[in-house]
Amino acid sequence: MACFQDDLTVATKHRREIVLITDRVEDIVKKSGVESGICLVFAKHTTCAVTINEAADPTVRQDMLAAFEFISPYLKEYRHMEGNSPAHVLTSLVGPSEVIPVRDGKLALGTWQGIYLCEFDGPRTRRVCVQVLG
Amino acid sequence: MACFQDDLTVATKHRREIVLITDRVEDIVKKSGVESGICLVFAKHTTCAVTINEAADPTVRQDMLAAFEFISPYLKEYRHMEGNSPAHVLTSLVGPSEVIPVRDGKLALGTWQGIYLCEFDGPRTRRVCVQVLG
Amino acid sequence: MACFQDDLTVATKHRREIVLITDRVEDIVKKSGVESGICLVFAKHTTCAVTINEAADPTVRQDMLAAFEFISPYLKEYRHMEGNSPAHVLTSLVGPSEVIPVRDGKLALGTWQGIYLCEFDGPRTRRVCVQVLG
């Protein structure tokens, strides 16, 4: 069993944005040569997250952004001076990483699944670690 | 180190439902022969999730379903035509997978922990990938 | 490839509390001798979670605790007799574990990232499994 590692850089353009990165992760899995194992996709930040959701209809991404605003509003109790506490909260709720099965040398995603970087406090340049074990 | 892989099929019966799958995952871990490592349980869908929570008292599951309705209601801004945006949102909040330690050839779960498939848009037949590495 | 495993015990002091455990996890990674791989940090409980968030400014942790109260209040529908349903719900939203890349024998965390145990129903003594694969 081997561990292959690589990085992605994602430049976001808006304060809140959901960016599809499936193809870029898949390229790393191919490069790794791993046939059977797992792939960890990990964002090295505290105001952005990695998630898996529908990649076909772009309205799903728009609805997710609307939901994120609803779920984590700016509360009057917040004390962190940078004003981005809702972004920190969403990062812990959605989580900084996903682990995906690797089978037959490919990501074993379902038909509708895509991998997303969720920007909660952009625009920024984000680094994402990918580890492929197998 | 080896990677053993298998699948589960879970047929859900209701629109929203939390189904215990611990024993079925444990069977795969036993079959794998892995003594020490990790087990990835990954749902290949965008409107259901995998979580770990209390398996003893069934009222916890009922309360979780009530909480999910409260946390992710149907918002008037939603544009996705299928009407299941709250299910997509809950999938990203709860997450499509869990990773569990394997020790002494078994899932190293705590006393009260069970593994659940959370159906948010059923009834449907769901596929769950299990990868055991160690 | 090897799998190294160890445990942490975390004694929490309050009902709700966010405790930094990065250094203790890093010590286990060093002890493991793993140069390249992944580290699973898994809480064996159903009313506490593991997350990654900002470790520099302590007001972020205070704001996260405020947000957790807002996101998962006590609902009148709750039936679980122990009265800690919001703690169970938060555990499934934040999740019982994190998986972190290991590179050059160290946790490959971003500049501001720290690993936290989130206590939702303390004070209690919590056990955390750490598995290092690589």
mmCIF file of C-alpha atoms in Angstrom:
data_model
loop_
_atom_site.group_PDB
_atom_site.id
_atom_site.type_symbol
_atom_site.label_atom_id
_atom_site.label_comp_id
_atom_site.label_asym_id
_atom_site.label_seq_id
_atom_site.Cartn_x
_atom_site.Cartn_y
_atom_site.Cartn_z
ATOM 1 C CA MET A 1 0.000 0.000 0.000
ATOM 2 C CA ALA A 2 1.189 3.476 -0.918
ATOM 3 C CA CYS A 3 0.325 7.070 -0.067
ATOM 4 C CA PHE A 4 0.315 9.583 -2.923
ATOM 5 C CA GLN A 5 -0.054 13.266 -2.100
ATOM 6 C CA ASP A 6 -0.681 16.404 -4.112
ATOM 7 C CA ASP A 7 -2.238 19.871 -3.723
ATOM 8 C CA LEU A 8 -4.886 21.947 -5.417
ATOM 9 C CA THR A 9 -5.086 25.728 -5.444
ATOM 10 C CA VAL A 10 -8.583 27.183 -5.805
ATOM 11 C CA ALA A 11 -9.000 30.937 -6.389
ATOM 12 C CA THR A 12 -12.511 31.973 -5.356
ATOM 13 C CA LYS A 13 -14.168 35.096 -6.764
ATOM 14 C CA HIS A 14 -17.034 35.892 -4.372
ATOM 15 C CA ARG A 15 -17.677 36.190 -0.618
ATOM 16 C CA ARG A 16 -19.732 32.955 -0.693
ATOM 17 C CA GLU A 17 -19.323 30.491 -3.532
ATOM 18 C CA ILE A 18 -19.468 26.725 -4.199
ATOM 19 C CA VAL A 19 -16.783 25.564 -6.660
ATOM 20 C CA LEU A 20 -16.784 22.139 -8.334
ATOM 21 C CA ILE A 21 -13.369 20.414 -8.022
ATOM 22 C CA THR A 22 -14.253 16.796 -8.923
ATOM 23 C CA ASP A 23 -12.189 16.645 -12.133
ATOM 24 C CA ARG A 24 -9.099 18.069 -10.470
ATOM 25 C CA VAL A 25 -9.315 15.501 -7.640
ATOM 26 C CA GLU A 26 -9.928 12.711 -10.179
ATOM 27 C CA ASP A 27 -6.746 13.738 -12.053
ATOM 28 C CA ILE A 28 -4.726 13.295 -8.845
ATOM 29 C CA VAL A 29 -6.281 9.870 -8.243
ATOM 30 C CA LYS A 30 -5.296 8.827 -11.793
ATOM 31 C CA LYS A 31 -1.754 10.149 -11.297
ATOM 32 C CA SER A 32 -1.491 8.198 -8.020
ATOM 33 C CA GLY A 33 -1.930 4.847 -9.753
ATOM 34 C CA VAL A 34 -3.962 3.644 -6.738
ATOM 35 C CA GLU A 35 -6.526 1.015 -7.811
ATOM 36 C CA SER A 36 -8.328 0.373 -4.544
ATOM 37 C CA GLY A 37 -8.317 2.574 -1.451
ATOM 38 C CA ILE A 38 -9.461 5.993 -0.266
ATOM 39 C CA CYS A 39 -8.938 9.638 -1.208
ATOM 40 C CA LEU A 40 -8.849 12.427 1.407
ATOM 41 C CA VAL A 41 -9.669 15.968 0.192
ATOM 42 C CA PHE A 42 -8.743 18.440 2.940
ATOM 43 C CA ALA A 43 -8.994 22.268 2.908
ATOM 44 C CA LYS A 44 -6.281 23.945 5.010
ATOM 45 C CA HIS A 45 -8.493 26.840 6.148
ATOM 46 C CA THR A 46 -11.000 27.828 8.852
ATOM 47 C CA THR A 47 -13.542 29.734 6.716
ATOM 48 C CA CYS A 48 -14.064 27.309 3.828
ATOM 49 C CA ALA A 49 -15.194 23.679 3.659
ATOM 50 C CA VAL A 50 -15.249 20.622 1.398
ATOM 51 C CA THR A 51 -18.539 18.873 0.650
ATOM 52 C CA ILE A 52 -20.144 16.397 -1.747
ATOM 53 C CA ASN A 53 -23.492 17.201 -3.359
ATOM 54 C CA GLU A 54 -25.395 17.276 -6.638
ATOM 55 C CA ALA A 55 -23.240 18.366 -9.580
ATOM 56 C CA ALA A 56 -25.895 18.316 -12.342
ATOM 57 C CA ASP A 57 -28.340 21.154 -11.621
ATOM 58 C CA PRO A 58 -26.620 24.469 -10.646
ATOM 59 C CA THR A 59 -29.766 25.619 -8.756
ATOM 60 C CA VAL A 60 -28.838 23.109 -6.027
ATOM 61 C CA ARG A 61 -25.671 25.119 -5.362
ATOM 62 C CA GLN A 62 -27.655 28.377 -5.267
ATOM 63 C CA ASP A 63 -30.140 26.847 -2.821
ATOM 64 C CA MET A 64 -27.291 25.589 -0.635
ATOM 65 C CA LEU A 65 -25.857 29.112 -0.449
ATOM 66 C CA ALA A 66 -29.314 30.447 0.555
ATOM 67 C CA ALA A 67 -29.584 27.737 3.205
ATOM 68 C CA PHE A 68 -26.119 28.491 4.613
ATOM 69 C CA GLU A 69 -27.118 32.170 5.139
ATOM 70 C CA PHE A 70 -30.306 31.027 6.915
ATOM 71 C CA ILE A 71 -28.637 28.403 9.117
ATOM 72 C CA SER A 72 -25.739 30.531 10.337
ATOM 73 C CA PRO A 73 -26.748 34.224 10.519
ATOM 74 C CA TYR A 74 -24.700 36.953 12.205
ATOM 75 C CA LEU A 75 -25.655 36.802 15.907
ATOM 76 C CA LYS A 76 -25.522 39.873 18.141
ATOM 77 C CA GLU A 77 -23.527 37.859 20.726
ATOM 78 C CA TYR A 78 -20.577 37.408 18.353
ATOM 79 C CA ARG A 79 -17.316 38.862 19.647
ATOM 80 C CA HIS A 80 -14.678 37.842 17.044
ATOM 81 C CA MET A 81 -13.455 41.174 15.628
ATOM 82 C CA GLU A 82 -13.041 40.056 12.022
ATOM 83 C CA GLY A 83 -16.839 39.798 11.551
ATOM 84 C CA ASN A 84 -16.607 36.386 9.902
ATOM 85 C CA SER A 85 -17.912 34.177 12.709
ATOM 86 C CA PRO A 86 -20.739 32.754 10.543
ATOM 87 C CA ALA A 87 -18.018 31.536 8.129
ATOM 88 C CA HIS A 88 -16.164 29.786 10.962
ATOM 89 C CA VAL A 89 -19.408 28.169 12.163
ATOM 90 C CA LEU A 90 -20.322 26.900 8.668
ATOM 91 C CA THR A 91 -16.803 25.457 8.292
ATOM 92 C CA SER A 92 -17.354 23.291 11.381
ATOM 93 C CA LEU A 93 -20.868 22.280 10.290
ATOM 94 C CA VAL A 94 -19.951 21.311 6.715
ATOM 95 C CA GLY A 95 -16.434 20.206 7.668
ATOM 96 C CA PRO A 96 -13.000 20.815 6.145
ATOM 97 C CA SER A 97 -12.716 17.462 4.370
ATOM 98 C CA GLU A 98 -14.315 14.518 2.604
ATOM 99 C CA VAL A 99 -13.035 10.934 2.273
ATOM 100 C CA ILE A 100 -14.063 9.156 -0.948
ATOM 101 C CA PRO A 101 -13.672 5.469 -1.884
ATOM 102 C CA VAL A 102 -11.265 4.686 -4.746
ATOM 103 C CA ARG A 103 -12.226 1.653 -6.867
ATOM 104 C CA ASP A 104 -10.799 0.510 -10.212
ATOM 105 C CA GLY A 105 -8.422 3.471 -10.141
ATOM 106 C CA LYS A 106 -11.252 6.028 -9.955
ATOM 107 C CA LEU A 107 -13.293 7.943 -7.380
ATOM 108 C CA ALA A 108 -16.314 5.750 -6.575
ATOM 109 C CA LEU A 109 -18.802 8.627 -6.603
ATOM 110 C CA GLY A 110 -22.529 8.172 -7.201
ATOM 111 C CA THR A 111 -24.120 9.339 -10.470
ATOM 112 C CA TRP A 112 -25.110 12.780 -9.146
ATOM 113 C CA GLN A 113 -22.246 13.382 -6.712
ATOM 114 C CA GLY A 114 -19.601 16.061 -7.217
ATOM 115 C CA ILE A 115 -16.875 17.347 -4.870
ATOM 116 C CA TYR A 116 -17.148 21.008 -3.914
ATOM 117 C CA LEU A 117 -15.035 23.619 -2.202
ATOM 118 C CA CYS A 118 -17.432 25.872 -0.222
ATOM 119 C CA GLU A 119 -16.053 29.406 0.117
ATOM 120 C CA PHE A 120 -17.624 31.180 3.116
ATOM 121 C CA ASP A 121 -15.364 34.268 3.395
ATOM 122 C CA GLY A 122 -13.882 35.027 -0.006
ATOM 123 C CA PRO A 123 -12.636 35.963 -2.390
ATOM 124 C CA ARG A 124 -9.419 34.184 -1.418
ATOM 125 C CA THR A 125 -6.882 31.704 -2.745
ATOM 126 C CA ARG A 126 -7.476 28.343 -1.049
ATOM 127 C CA ARG A 127 -5.158 25.361 -0.714
ATOM 128 C CA VAL A 128 -6.570 21.833 -0.699
ATOM 129 C CA CYS A 129 -4.449 18.759 0.249
ATOM 130 C CA VAL A 130 -5.262 15.475 -1.492
ATOM 131 C CA GLN A 131 -3.944 12.166 -0.050
ATOM 132 C CA VAL A 132 -4.612 8.944 -1.946
ATOM 133 C CA LEU A 133 -4.035 5.725 0.059
ATOM 134 C CA GLY A 134 -4.282 2.234 -1.329
ATOM 135 C CA MET B 1 -1.689 -3.361 4.413
ATOM 136 C CA ALA B 2 -4.723 -4.285 2.382
ATOM 137 C CA CYS B 3 -7.919 -2.621 1.166
ATOM 138 C CA PHE B 4 -11.105 -4.677 1.337
ATOM 139 C CA GLN B 5 -14.235 -3.313 -0.309
ATOM 140 C CA ASP B 6 -17.890 -4.246 -0.278
ATOM 141 C CA ASP B 7 -21.330 -2.646 -0.708
ATOM 142 C CA LEU B 8 -24.559 -2.381 1.242
ATOM 143 C CA THR B 9 -28.004 -1.795 -0.220
ATOM 144 C CA VAL B 10 -30.485 -0.059 2.086
ATOM 145 C CA ALA B 11 -34.152 0.154 1.050
ATOM 146 C CA THR B 12 -35.800 3.014 2.949
ATOM 147 C CA LYS B 13 -39.539 3.136 3.561
ATOM 148 C CA HIS B 14 -40.332 6.762 4.439
ATOM 149 C CA ARG B 15 -39.562 10.280 3.213
ATOM 150 C CA ARG B 16 -37.334 10.868 6.238
ATOM 151 C CA GLU B 17 -35.937 7.965 8.198
ATOM 152 C CA ILE B 18 -32.848 6.991 10.216
ATOM 153 C CA VAL B 19 -31.800 3.364 9.659
ATOM 154 C CA LEU B 20 -29.283 1.506 11.855
ATOM 155 C CA ILE B 21 -26.603 -0.272 9.747
ATOM 156 C CA THR B 22 -23.945 -1.032 12.386
ATOM 157 C CA ASP B 23 -24.256 -4.836 12.221
ATOM 158 C CA ARG B 24 -24.042 -4.891 8.436
ATOM 159 C CA VAL B 25 -20.868 -2.758 8.482
ATOM 160 C CA GLU B 26 -19.396 -4.918 11.268
ATOM 161 C CA ASP B 27 -19.978 -8.027 9.117
ATOM 162 C CA ILE B 28 -17.906 -6.473 6.313
ATOM 163 C CA VAL B 29 -15.115 -5.603 8.755
ATOM 164 C CA LYS B 30 -15.067 -9.245 9.957
ATOM 165 C CA LYS B 31 -15.015 -10.513 6.365
ATOM 166 C CA SER B 32 -12.103 -8.174 5.564
ATOM 167 C CA GLY B 33 -9.814 -9.837 8.108
ATOM 168 C CA VAL B 34 -8.358 -6.397 8.935
ATOM 169 C CA GLU B 35 -7.148 -6.300 12.549
ATOM 170 C CA SER B 36 -6.034 -2.678 12.837
ATOM 171 C CA GLY B 37 -6.957 0.213 10.537
ATOM 172 C CA ILE B 38 -9.970 2.250 9.468
ATOM 173 C CA CYS B 39 -13.385 1.667 7.911
ATOM 174 C CA LEU B 40 -14.978 4.182 5.508
ATOM 175 C CA VAL B 41 -18.797 4.058 5.178
ATOM 176 C CA PHE B 42 -19.809 6.210 2.174
ATOM 177 C CA ALA B 43 -23.316 6.816 0.742
ATOM 178 C CA LYS B 44 -23.302 7.356 -3.038
ATOM 179 C CA HIS B 45 -26.184 9.869 -3.007
ATOM 180 C CA THR B 46 -26.937 13.583 -2.616
ATOM 181 C CA THR B 47 -30.114 13.386 -0.503
ATOM 182 C CA CYS B 48 -29.059 10.927 2.206
ATOM 183 C CA ALA B 49 -26.218 10.905 4.723
ATOM 184 C CA VAL B 50 -24.246 8.645 7.069
ATOM 185 C CA THR B 51 -23.909 9.529 10.742
ATOM 186 C CA ILE B 52 -22.989 8.043 14.119
ATOM 187 C CA ASN B 53 -25.248 8.567 17.115
ATOM 188 C CA GLU B 54 -26.988 6.839 20.015
ATOM 189 C CA ALA B 55 -28.276 3.371 19.131
ATOM 190 C CA ALA B 56 -29.948 2.458 22.442
ATOM 191 C CA ASP B 57 -32.992 4.729 22.843
ATOM 192 C CA PRO B 58 -35.116 5.075 19.658
ATOM 193 C CA THR B 59 -36.459 8.460 20.833
ATOM 194 C CA VAL B 60 -33.042 9.950 19.982
ATOM 195 C CA ARG B 61 -33.650 9.095 16.334
ATOM 196 C CA GLN B 62 -37.148 10.643 16.469
ATOM 197 C CA ASP B 63 -35.713 13.794 18.033
ATOM 198 C CA MET B 64 -33.012 13.968 15.358
ATOM 199 C CA LEU B 65 -35.665 13.825 12.624
ATOM 200 C CA ALA B 66 -37.566 16.676 14.351
ATOM 201 C CA ALA B 67 -34.339 18.678 14.591
ATOM 202 C CA PHE B 68 -33.506 18.119 10.913
ATOM 203 C CA GLU B 69 -36.904 19.580 9.891
ATOM 204 C CA PHE B 70 -36.269 22.607 12.130
ATOM 205 C CA ILE B 71 -32.672 23.222 10.988
ATOM 206 C CA SER B 72 -33.307 22.977 7.251
ATOM 207 C CA PRO B 73 -36.847 24.149 6.377
ATOM 208 C CA TYR B 74 -38.092 24.826 2.860
ATOM 209 C CA LEU B 75 -37.043 28.429 2.078
ATOM 210 C CA LYS B 76 -39.009 30.637 -0.327
ATOM 211 C CA GLU B 77 -35.729 31.485 -2.158
ATOM 212 C CA TYR B 78 -35.235 27.881 -3.281
ATOM 213 C CA ARG B 79 -35.114 27.429 -7.055
ATOM 214 C CA HIS B 80 -34.294 23.715 -7.568
ATOM 215 C CA MET B 81 -37.355 22.310 -9.343
ATOM 216 C CA GLU B 82 -37.431 18.923 -7.613
ATOM 217 C CA GLY B 83 -38.497 20.501 -4.309
ATOM 218 C CA ASN B 84 -35.938 18.555 -2.309
ATOM 219 C CA SER B 85 -33.416 21.306 -1.557
ATOM 220 C CA PRO B 86 -33.729 20.800 2.244
ATOM 221 C CA ALA B 87 -32.616 17.172 1.653
ATOM 222 C CA HIS B 88 -29.546 18.342 -0.295
ATOM 223 C CA VAL B 89 -28.674 20.840 2.445
ATOM 224 C CA LEU B 90 -28.995 18.245 5.229
ATOM 225 C CA THR B 91 -26.760 15.883 3.233
ATOM 226 C CA SER B 92 -23.965 18.473 3.249
ATOM 227 C CA LEU B 93 -24.482 19.287 6.948
ATOM 228 C CA VAL B 94 -24.529 15.672 8.186
ATOM 229 C CA GLY B 95 -22.140 14.465 5.468
ATOM 230 C CA PRO B 96 -22.167 11.442 3.138
ATOM 231 C CA SER B 97 -19.660 9.361 5.122
ATOM 232 C CA GLU B 98 -18.100 8.367 8.409
ATOM 233 C CA VAL B 99 -14.631 6.933 9.091
ATOM 234 C CA ILE B 100 -14.416 4.544 12.056
ATOM 235 C CA PRO B 101 -11.321 3.062 13.735
ATOM 236 C CA VAL B 102 -10.839 -0.707 13.420
ATOM 237 C CA ARG B 103 -9.121 -2.388 16.402
ATOM 238 C CA ASP B 104 -8.772 -6.098 17.210
ATOM 239 C CA GLY B 105 -10.672 -6.898 14.020
ATOM 240 C CA LYS B 106 -13.756 -4.907 15.096
ATOM 241 C CA LEU B 107 -15.245 -1.428 14.770
ATOM 242 C CA ALA B 108 -13.921 0.552 17.756
ATOM 243 C CA LEU B 109 -17.250 2.236 18.500
ATOM 244 C CA GLY B 110 -18.164 3.653 21.900
ATOM 245 C CA THR B 111 -20.767 1.920 24.074
ATOM 246 C CA TRP B 112 -23.704 3.999 22.806
ATOM 247 C CA GLN B 113 -22.576 4.595 19.235
ATOM 248 C CA GLY B 114 -24.341 3.115 16.207
ATOM 249 C CA ILE B 115 -23.883 3.813 12.480
ATOM 250 C CA TYR B 116 -26.925 5.252 10.711
ATOM 251 C CA LEU B 117 -28.048 5.912 7.178
ATOM 252 C CA CYS B 118 -30.133 9.126 7.247
ATOM 253 C CA GLU B 119 -32.761 9.157 4.494
ATOM 254 C CA PHE B 120 -33.842 12.726 3.677
ATOM 255 C CA ASP B 121 -35.821 12.168 0.452
ATOM 256 C CA GLY B 122 -37.199 8.633 0.394
ATOM 257 C CA PRO B 123 -38.432 6.088 0.046
ATOM 258 C CA ARG B 124 -35.538 4.967 -2.170
ATOM 259 C CA THR B 125 -32.981 2.206 -2.521
ATOM 260 C CA ARG B 126 -29.613 3.499 -1.341
ATOM 261 C CA ARG B 127 -26.138 2.155 -2.048
ATOM 262 C CA VAL B 128 -23.401 2.435 0.580
ATOM 263 C CA CYS B 129 -19.699 1.722 -0.190
ATOM 264 C CA VAL B 130 -17.588 0.246 2.607
ATOM 265 C CA GLN B 131 -13.775 0.333 2.362
ATOM 266 C CA VAL B 132 -11.698 -1.336 5.102
ATOM 267 C CA LEU B 133 -7.997 -0.401 5.154
ATOM 268 C CA GLY B 134 -5.396 -1.881 7.474
ATOM 269 C CA MET C 1 2.232 0.797 5.275
ATOM 270 C CA ALA C 2 1.495 0.596 8.977
ATOM 271 C CA CYS C 3 -1.344 1.494 11.327
ATOM 272 C CA PHE C 4 -0.400 3.069 14.651
ATOM 273 C CA GLN C 5 -3.117 3.532 17.275
ATOM 274 C CA ASP C 6 -3.381 5.376 20.561
ATOM 275 C CA ASP C 7 -6.000 7.048 22.781
ATOM 276 C CA LEU C 8 -6.551 10.416 24.382
ATOM 277 C CA THR C 9 -8.594 11.115 27.493
ATOM 278 C CA VAL C 10 -10.130 14.593 27.710
ATOM 279 C CA ALA C 11 -11.776 15.711 30.977
ATOM 280 C CA THR C 12 -14.203 18.542 30.216
ATOM 281 C CA LYS C 13 -15.248 21.052 32.879
ATOM 282 C CA HIS C 14 -18.438 22.670 31.551
ATOM 283 C CA ARG C 15 -21.751 21.692 29.968
ATOM 284 C CA ARG C 16 -20.604 23.118 26.629
ATOM 285 C CA GLU C 17 -16.928 23.643 25.924
ATOM 286 C CA ILE C 18 -14.456 23.560 23.017
ATOM 287 C CA VAL C 19 -11.076 22.070 24.003
ATOM 288 C CA LEU C 20 -7.934 22.336 21.850
ATOM 289 C CA ILE C 21 -6.237 18.916 21.413
ATOM 290 C CA THR C 22 -3.878 19.614 18.470
ATOM 291 C CA ASP C 23 -0.616 19.132 20.424
ATOM 292 C CA ARG C 24 -1.777 15.835 21.922
ATOM 293 C CA VAL C 25 -2.712 14.482 18.477
ATOM 294 C CA GLU C 26 0.595 15.754 17.020
ATOM 295 C CA ASP C 27 2.492 13.843 19.755
ATOM 296 C CA ILE C 28 0.804 10.596 18.668
ATOM 297 C CA VAL C 29 1.677 11.281 15.008
ATOM 298 C CA LYS C 30 5.338 11.778 16.008
ATOM 299 C CA LYS C 31 5.305 8.576 18.082
ATOM 300 C CA SER C 32 3.833 6.669 15.112
ATOM 301 C CA GLY C 33 6.842 7.368 12.899
ATOM 302 C CA VAL C 34 4.477 7.748 9.920
ATOM 303 C CA GLU C 35 5.950 10.150 7.347
ATOM 304 C CA SER C 36 3.151 10.274 4.780
ATOM 305 C CA GLY C 37 -0.478 9.214 5.289
ATOM 306 C CA ILE C 38 -3.561 10.198 7.266
ATOM 307 C CA CYS C 39 -4.590 10.620 10.905
ATOM 308 C CA LEU C 40 -8.114 9.784 12.128
ATOM 309 C CA VAL C 41 -9.267 11.506 15.355
ATOM 310 C CA PHE C 42 -12.483 9.815 16.533
ATOM 311 C CA ALA C 43 -14.559 10.563 19.670
ATOM 312 C CA LYS C 44 -16.287 7.465 21.078
ATOM 313 C CA HIS C 45 -19.405 9.334 22.246
ATOM 314 C CA THR C 46 -22.820 10.546 21.085
ATOM 315 C CA THR C 47 -22.895 13.977 22.774
ATOM 316 C CA CYS C 48 -19.489 15.356 21.816
ATOM 317 C CA ALA C 49 -17.776 15.970 18.477
ATOM 318 C CA VAL C 50 -14.381 16.587 16.875
ATOM 319 C CA THR C 51 -13.854 19.612 14.644
ATOM 320 C CA ILE C 52 -11.125 21.752 13.078
ATOM 321 C CA ASN C 53 -11.301 25.533 13.339
ATOM 322 C CA GLU C 54 -9.313 28.648 14.202
ATOM 323 C CA ALA C 55 -6.915 28.131 17.091
ATOM 324 C CA ALA C 56 -5.497 31.681 17.371
ATOM 325 C CA ASP C 57 -8.313 33.933 18.646
ATOM 326 C CA PRO C 58 -10.320 32.412 21.555
ATOM 327 C CA THR C 59 -13.370 34.568 20.673
ATOM 328 C CA VAL C 60 -13.930 32.238 17.677
ATOM 329 C CA ARG C 61 -14.570 29.387 20.113
ATOM 330 C CA GLN C 62 -16.960 31.550 22.153
ATOM 331 C CA ASP C 63 -18.842 32.522 18.992
ATOM 332 C CA MET C 64 -19.052 28.874 17.928
ATOM 333 C CA LEU C 65 -20.632 27.973 21.275
ATOM 334 C CA ALA C 66 -23.185 30.785 20.816
ATOM 335 C CA ALA C 67 -23.927 29.554 17.302
ATOM 336 C CA PHE C 68 -24.384 25.956 18.479
ATOM 337 C CA GLU C 69 -27.051 27.096 20.988
ATOM 338 C CA PHE C 70 -28.832 29.029 18.224
ATOM 339 C CA ILE C 71 -28.671 26.261 15.608
ATOM 340 C CA SER C 72 -29.875 23.425 17.826
ATOM 341 C CA PRO C 73 -32.290 24.709 20.511
ATOM 342 C CA TYR C 74 -34.454 22.526 22.731
ATOM 343 C CA LEU C 75 -37.603 21.781 20.691
ATOM 344 C CA LYS C 76 -40.963 21.093 22.335
ATOM 345 C CA GLU C 77 -41.324 17.933 20.175
ATOM 346 C CA TYR C 78 -38.312 16.256 21.816
ATOM 347 C CA ARG C 79 -39.119 12.975 23.553
ATOM 348 C CA HIS C 80 -35.735 11.612 24.701
ATOM 349 C CA MET C 81 -35.993 11.572 28.501
ATOM 350 C CA GLU C 82 -32.420 12.617 29.274
ATOM 351 C CA GLY C 83 -33.070 16.161 28.018
ATOM 352 C CA ASN C 84 -29.884 16.235 25.948
ATOM 353 C CA SER C 85 -31.342 15.886 22.445
ATOM 354 C CA PRO C 86 -29.711 19.149 21.258
ATOM 355 C CA ALA C 87 -26.336 17.602 22.181
ATOM 356 C CA HIS C 88 -27.091 14.494 20.100
ATOM 357 C CA VAL C 89 -28.156 16.664 17.145
ATOM 358 C CA LEU C 90 -25.006 18.815 17.310
ATOM 359 C CA THR C 91 -22.872 15.646 17.416
ATOM 360 C CA SER C 92 -24.338 14.522 14.081
ATOM 361 C CA LEU C 93 -24.009 18.002 12.534
ATOM 362 C CA VAL C 94 -20.383 18.595 13.585
ATOM 363 C CA GLY C 95 -19.480 14.895 13.404
ATOM 364 C CA PRO C 96 -17.567 12.555 15.729
ATOM 365 C CA SER C 97 -14.290 12.616 13.779
ATOM 366 C CA GLU C 98 -11.827 14.416 11.540
ATOM 367 C CA VAL C 99 -9.269 12.945 9.119
ATOM 368 C CA ILE C 100 -6.105 15.008 8.682
ATOM 369 C CA PRO C 101 -3.287 14.581 6.125
ATOM 370 C CA VAL C 102 0.129 13.561 7.510
ATOM 371 C CA ARG C 103 3.127 14.928 5.576
ATOM 372 C CA ASP C 104 6.836 14.942 6.529
ATOM 373 C CA GLY C 105 5.905 13.172 9.759
ATOM 374 C CA LYS C 106 3.558 15.955 10.886
ATOM 375 C CA LEU C 107 -0.125 16.933 10.723
ATOM 376 C CA ALA C 108 -0.494 18.997 7.522
ATOM 377 C CA LEU C 109 -2.767 21.611 9.119
ATOM 378 C CA GLY C 110 -3.176 25.138 7.751
ATOM 379 C CA THR C 111 -1.692 28.116 9.624
ATOM 380 C CA TRP C 112 -4.861 28.882 11.607
ATOM 381 C CA GLN C 113 -6.237 25.353 12.017
ATOM 382 C CA GLY C 114 -6.449 23.565 15.352
ATOM 383 C CA ILE C 115 -8.157 20.290 16.309
ATOM 384 C CA TYR C 116 -10.954 20.606 18.866
ATOM 385 C CA LEU C 117 -13.053 18.329 21.007
ATOM 386 C CA CYS C 118 -16.535 19.915 21.255
ATOM 387 C CA GLU C 119 -18.264 19.022 24.518
ATOM 388 C CA PHE C 120 -22.056 19.365 24.196
ATOM 389 C CA ASP C 121 -23.221 17.629 27.396
ATOM 390 C CA GLY C 122 -20.481 17.858 30.009
ATOM 391 C CA PRO C 123 -18.709 17.902 32.248
ATOM 392 C CA ARG C 124 -17.565 14.363 31.400
ATOM 393 C CA THR C 125 -14.427 12.352 30.720
ATOM 394 C CA ARG C 126 -14.182 11.714 26.982
ATOM 395 C CA ARG C 127 -12.171 9.090 25.110
ATOM 396 C CA VAL C 128 -10.726 9.882 21.684
ATOM 397 C CA CYS C 129 -9.227 7.185 19.395
ATOM 398 C CA VAL C 130 -6.342 8.218 17.148
ATOM 399 C CA GLN C 131 -5.354 6.000 14.178
ATOM 400 C CA VAL C 132 -2.321 6.973 12.071
ATOM 401 C CA LEU C 133 -2.039 5.171 8.709
ATOM 402 C CA GLY C 134 0.850 5.543 6.287
#
